[in-house]
């Protein structure tokens, strides 16, 4: 049975080398930097499964700063939506227009064509990366939701999405390649619907620089 392609982060026996590898590993999405509380005492882990046009995966990472600058965006040309389910940990998302807090069981939505700065504690998360082209007719809505956080405890739709995504990643190692097109279509459908969850369920951000 053909298995699903998986890219795994491989740490080094040396902590400093592990951090350098981590920076390189996630550089296609974010530019990371250490925080005063960054500790490599706990293992860093990340796995990504390729469903064709969609990537899904999970990670465990130390406290860090993550960013996407206008220059980075222009150089990479990445035009995708990233949705992240926070399994544990906290963070603060700054889009340059608003800031918002993220916590356990929250769902953060990022438009990777827009700048963002994230200050995160040590975290465990499950993610999906979807091309903008699969979000047919919803480009403006996706752009407007950049940096917002949906509380899965308050939104049944978001909770269902989070459950589906986490279960998908948990069984990805056992998926048969012939089943991938259907699984990818279902994942895209969920991703297409989750940003449209009722705005009342979204954590509202405050203007940058405001308390």
Short mmCIF file of C-alpha atoms in Angstrom, two decimals:
data_model
loop_
_atom_site.label_atom_id
_atom_site.label_comp_id
_atom_site.label_asym_id
_atom_site.label_seq_id
_atom_site.Cartn_x
_atom_site.Cartn_y
_atom_site.Cartn_z
CA UNK A 1 0.00 0.00 0.00
CA UNK A 2 1.45 3.36 -1.06
CA UNK A 3 1.83 5.72 1.88
CA UNK A 4 1.29 9.46 2.14
CA UNK A 5 4.47 11.55 1.73
CA UNK A 6 5.61 12.97 5.08
CA UNK A 7 8.28 15.56 5.85
CA UNK A 8 9.59 15.34 9.43
CA UNK A 9 11.83 17.70 11.33
CA UNK A 10 15.04 15.93 12.37
CA UNK A 11 16.68 17.44 15.46
CA UNK A 12 20.41 17.33 16.18
CA UNK A 13 22.11 15.99 19.30
CA UNK A 14 23.39 19.53 19.80
CA UNK A 15 20.85 22.13 20.99
CA UNK A 16 22.35 25.02 19.02
CA UNK A 17 22.39 22.94 15.84
CA UNK A 18 18.79 21.90 16.46
CA UNK A 19 17.71 25.53 16.66
CA UNK A 20 19.51 26.33 13.39
CA UNK A 21 17.84 23.37 11.72
CA UNK A 22 14.48 24.54 13.05
CA UNK A 23 14.98 28.02 11.59
CA UNK A 24 15.77 26.48 8.21
CA UNK A 25 12.91 23.96 8.40
CA UNK A 26 10.11 26.48 8.92
CA UNK A 27 11.61 29.31 6.84
CA UNK A 28 9.21 28.64 3.91
CA UNK A 29 6.37 29.82 6.18
CA UNK A 30 7.80 31.90 9.04
CA UNK A 31 11.04 33.58 10.07
CA UNK A 32 11.61 32.49 13.70
CA UNK A 33 13.71 34.11 16.42
CA UNK A 34 14.37 33.20 20.04
CA UNK A 35 12.60 34.76 23.01
CA UNK A 36 14.17 35.21 26.48
CA UNK A 37 12.21 32.17 27.69
CA UNK A 38 13.09 29.97 24.69
CA UNK A 39 14.25 26.57 25.92
CA UNK A 40 15.31 23.53 23.91
CA UNK A 41 15.02 21.23 26.94
CA UNK A 42 11.87 19.71 25.43
CA UNK A 43 12.14 18.08 21.99
CA UNK A 44 11.11 20.02 18.89
CA UNK A 45 8.91 17.99 16.57
CA UNK A 46 7.10 18.68 13.33
CA UNK A 47 5.57 16.50 10.64
CA UNK A 48 3.85 17.60 7.42
CA UNK A 49 1.80 15.41 5.11
CA UNK A 50 1.38 16.28 1.45
CA UNK A 51 -2.18 15.77 0.19
CA UNK A 52 -1.33 17.18 -3.22
CA UNK A 53 -2.33 20.82 -3.14
CA UNK A 54 -2.92 20.79 0.65
CA UNK A 55 -0.50 20.27 3.53
CA UNK A 56 -1.55 19.07 6.99
CA UNK A 57 0.55 18.35 10.03
CA UNK A 58 1.34 18.98 13.66
CA UNK A 59 4.18 20.38 15.73
CA UNK A 60 5.65 20.86 19.16
CA UNK A 61 7.87 23.91 19.46
CA UNK A 62 9.54 26.06 22.12
CA UNK A 63 8.71 29.68 22.88
CA UNK A 64 9.65 31.82 19.89
CA UNK A 65 8.85 34.83 17.76
CA UNK A 66 7.49 34.14 14.28
CA UNK A 67 7.10 36.62 11.48
CA UNK A 68 6.27 37.23 7.86
CA UNK A 69 7.58 40.56 6.59
CA UNK A 70 6.52 42.33 3.37
CA UNK A 71 9.95 41.55 1.91
CA UNK A 72 9.65 37.85 2.76
CA UNK A 73 6.16 37.72 1.25
CA UNK A 74 7.34 39.38 -1.97
CA UNK A 75 10.33 37.06 -2.30
CA UNK A 76 8.42 33.83 -1.66
CA UNK A 77 5.18 34.46 -3.50
CA UNK A 78 3.32 32.12 -1.12
CA UNK A 79 -0.41 32.74 -1.55
CA UNK A 80 -2.01 30.33 0.88
CA UNK A 81 -4.28 30.27 3.90
CA UNK A 82 -2.89 28.70 7.08
CA UNK A 83 -5.29 27.57 9.79
CA UNK A 84 -3.76 26.46 13.08
CA UNK A 85 -5.44 24.69 15.98
CA UNK A 86 -3.64 25.45 19.24
CA UNK A 87 -3.53 22.23 21.30
CA UNK A 88 -1.58 23.83 24.15
CA UNK A 89 0.26 27.08 24.76
CA UNK A 90 -0.50 30.75 24.21
CA UNK A 91 0.48 33.53 21.83
CA UNK A 92 -0.10 37.07 20.66
CA UNK A 93 -0.74 37.82 16.98
CA UNK A 94 0.04 41.26 15.55
CA UNK A 95 -0.98 41.98 11.95
CA UNK A 96 0.13 45.60 12.05
CA UNK A 97 -3.53 46.65 12.25
CA UNK A 98 -4.79 44.60 15.20
CA UNK A 99 -3.46 42.35 17.92
CA UNK A 100 -5.22 39.32 19.36
CA UNK A 101 -4.42 36.63 21.91
CA UNK A 102 -4.50 32.90 21.15
CA UNK A 103 -4.86 30.10 23.69
CA UNK A 104 -5.58 26.42 24.04
CA UNK A 105 -8.33 25.10 21.73
CA UNK A 106 -8.33 28.30 19.67
CA UNK A 107 -8.21 28.34 15.88
CA UNK A 108 -5.98 31.00 14.30
CA UNK A 109 -6.42 32.05 10.67
CA UNK A 110 -3.48 33.47 8.69
CA UNK A 111 -3.42 34.85 5.17
CA UNK A 112 0.21 34.15 4.24
CA UNK A 113 0.13 36.95 1.66
CA UNK A 114 -0.08 39.48 4.51
CA UNK A 115 2.52 40.45 7.15
CA UNK A 116 2.22 39.13 10.69
CA UNK A 117 4.27 38.93 13.89
CA UNK A 118 3.58 36.24 16.50
CA UNK A 119 4.97 36.01 20.02
CA UNK A 120 4.37 32.44 21.16
CA UNK A 121 4.99 30.37 24.28
CA UNK A 122 5.96 26.73 23.91
CA UNK A 123 3.15 25.26 21.87
CA UNK A 124 1.58 22.15 20.42
CA UNK A 125 -0.54 22.72 17.33
CA UNK A 126 -2.20 21.10 14.34
CA UNK A 127 -2.22 22.94 11.02
CA UNK A 128 -3.51 22.95 7.48
CA UNK A 129 -2.16 25.02 4.58
CA UNK A 130 -4.54 25.59 1.64
CA UNK A 131 -3.91 27.47 -1.64
CA UNK A 132 -6.02 30.59 -2.01
CA UNK A 133 -7.28 29.24 -5.33
CA UNK A 134 -9.19 26.48 -3.53
CA UNK A 135 -11.13 29.07 -1.56
CA UNK A 136 -13.30 29.90 -4.53
CA UNK A 137 -15.09 33.21 -4.36
CA UNK A 138 -13.89 33.98 -0.84
CA UNK A 139 -10.66 35.88 -1.38
CA UNK A 140 -11.91 39.07 0.24
CA UNK A 141 -13.33 37.23 3.22
CA UNK A 142 -10.08 35.35 3.80
CA UNK A 143 -8.02 38.53 3.59
CA UNK A 144 -10.31 40.23 6.10
CA UNK A 145 -9.96 37.37 8.58
CA UNK A 146 -6.15 37.46 8.61
CA UNK A 147 -4.90 37.26 12.19
CA UNK A 148 -8.27 36.51 13.76
CA UNK A 149 -8.82 33.76 16.32
CA UNK A 150 -11.90 31.55 16.49
CA UNK A 151 -12.74 29.92 19.82
CA UNK A 152 -13.59 26.26 19.21
CA UNK A 153 -15.22 26.06 22.66
CA UNK A 154 -17.80 28.61 21.52
CA UNK A 155 -18.26 27.61 17.87
CA UNK A 156 -19.63 24.15 16.99
CA UNK A 157 -18.47 24.60 13.38
CA UNK A 158 -14.93 25.39 14.48
CA UNK A 159 -14.96 22.48 16.93
CA UNK A 160 -16.00 20.08 14.18
CA UNK A 161 -13.28 21.44 11.90
CA UNK A 162 -10.63 21.10 14.63
CA UNK A 163 -11.73 17.53 15.41
CA UNK A 164 -11.62 16.57 11.74
CA UNK A 165 -8.18 18.09 11.19
CA UNK A 166 -6.65 16.53 14.31
CA UNK A 167 -8.09 13.10 13.45
CA UNK A 168 -6.84 13.41 9.87
CA UNK A 169 -3.29 14.08 11.03
CA UNK A 170 -3.46 11.27 13.60
CA UNK A 171 -4.24 8.66 10.90
CA UNK A 172 -2.19 10.18 8.08
CA UNK A 173 0.61 7.63 8.50
CA UNK A 174 -1.88 4.87 7.71
CA UNK A 175 -3.67 6.49 4.78
CA UNK A 176 -3.50 4.75 1.44
CA UNK A 177 -2.36 7.07 -1.37
CA UNK A 178 -5.42 6.11 -3.42
CA UNK A 179 -7.64 7.65 -0.76
CA UNK A 180 -5.78 10.99 -0.76
CA UNK A 181 -7.87 12.80 -3.44
CA UNK A 182 -11.08 12.27 -1.47
CA UNK A 183 -9.45 13.16 1.83
CA UNK A 184 -7.93 16.30 0.30
CA UNK A 185 -11.30 17.34 -1.14
CA UNK A 186 -12.92 16.96 2.28
CA UNK A 187 -10.12 18.95 3.94
CA UNK A 188 -10.49 21.72 1.35
CA UNK A 189 -14.25 21.79 1.89
CA UNK A 190 -13.82 22.19 5.64
CA UNK A 191 -11.19 24.89 5.13
CA UNK A 192 -13.54 26.68 2.76
CA UNK A 193 -16.28 26.78 5.36
CA UNK A 194 -14.44 27.52 8.60
CA UNK A 195 -13.56 31.17 7.82
CA UNK A 196 -17.25 31.76 7.23
CA UNK A 197 -18.16 30.84 10.81
CA UNK A 198 -20.22 33.52 12.48
CA UNK A 199 -18.17 36.60 13.22
CA UNK A 200 -19.68 36.69 16.70
CA UNK A 201 -17.62 33.61 17.46
CA UNK A 202 -14.36 35.34 16.61
CA UNK A 203 -12.16 36.83 19.27
CA UNK A 204 -12.03 40.49 18.42
CA UNK A 205 -8.61 42.10 18.06
CA UNK A 206 -7.67 45.54 19.30
CA UNK A 207 -5.85 48.14 17.21
CA UNK A 208 -2.09 47.69 17.38
CA UNK A 209 -0.62 49.74 20.17
CA UNK A 210 -3.83 49.72 22.18
CA UNK A 211 -4.29 47.72 25.42
#
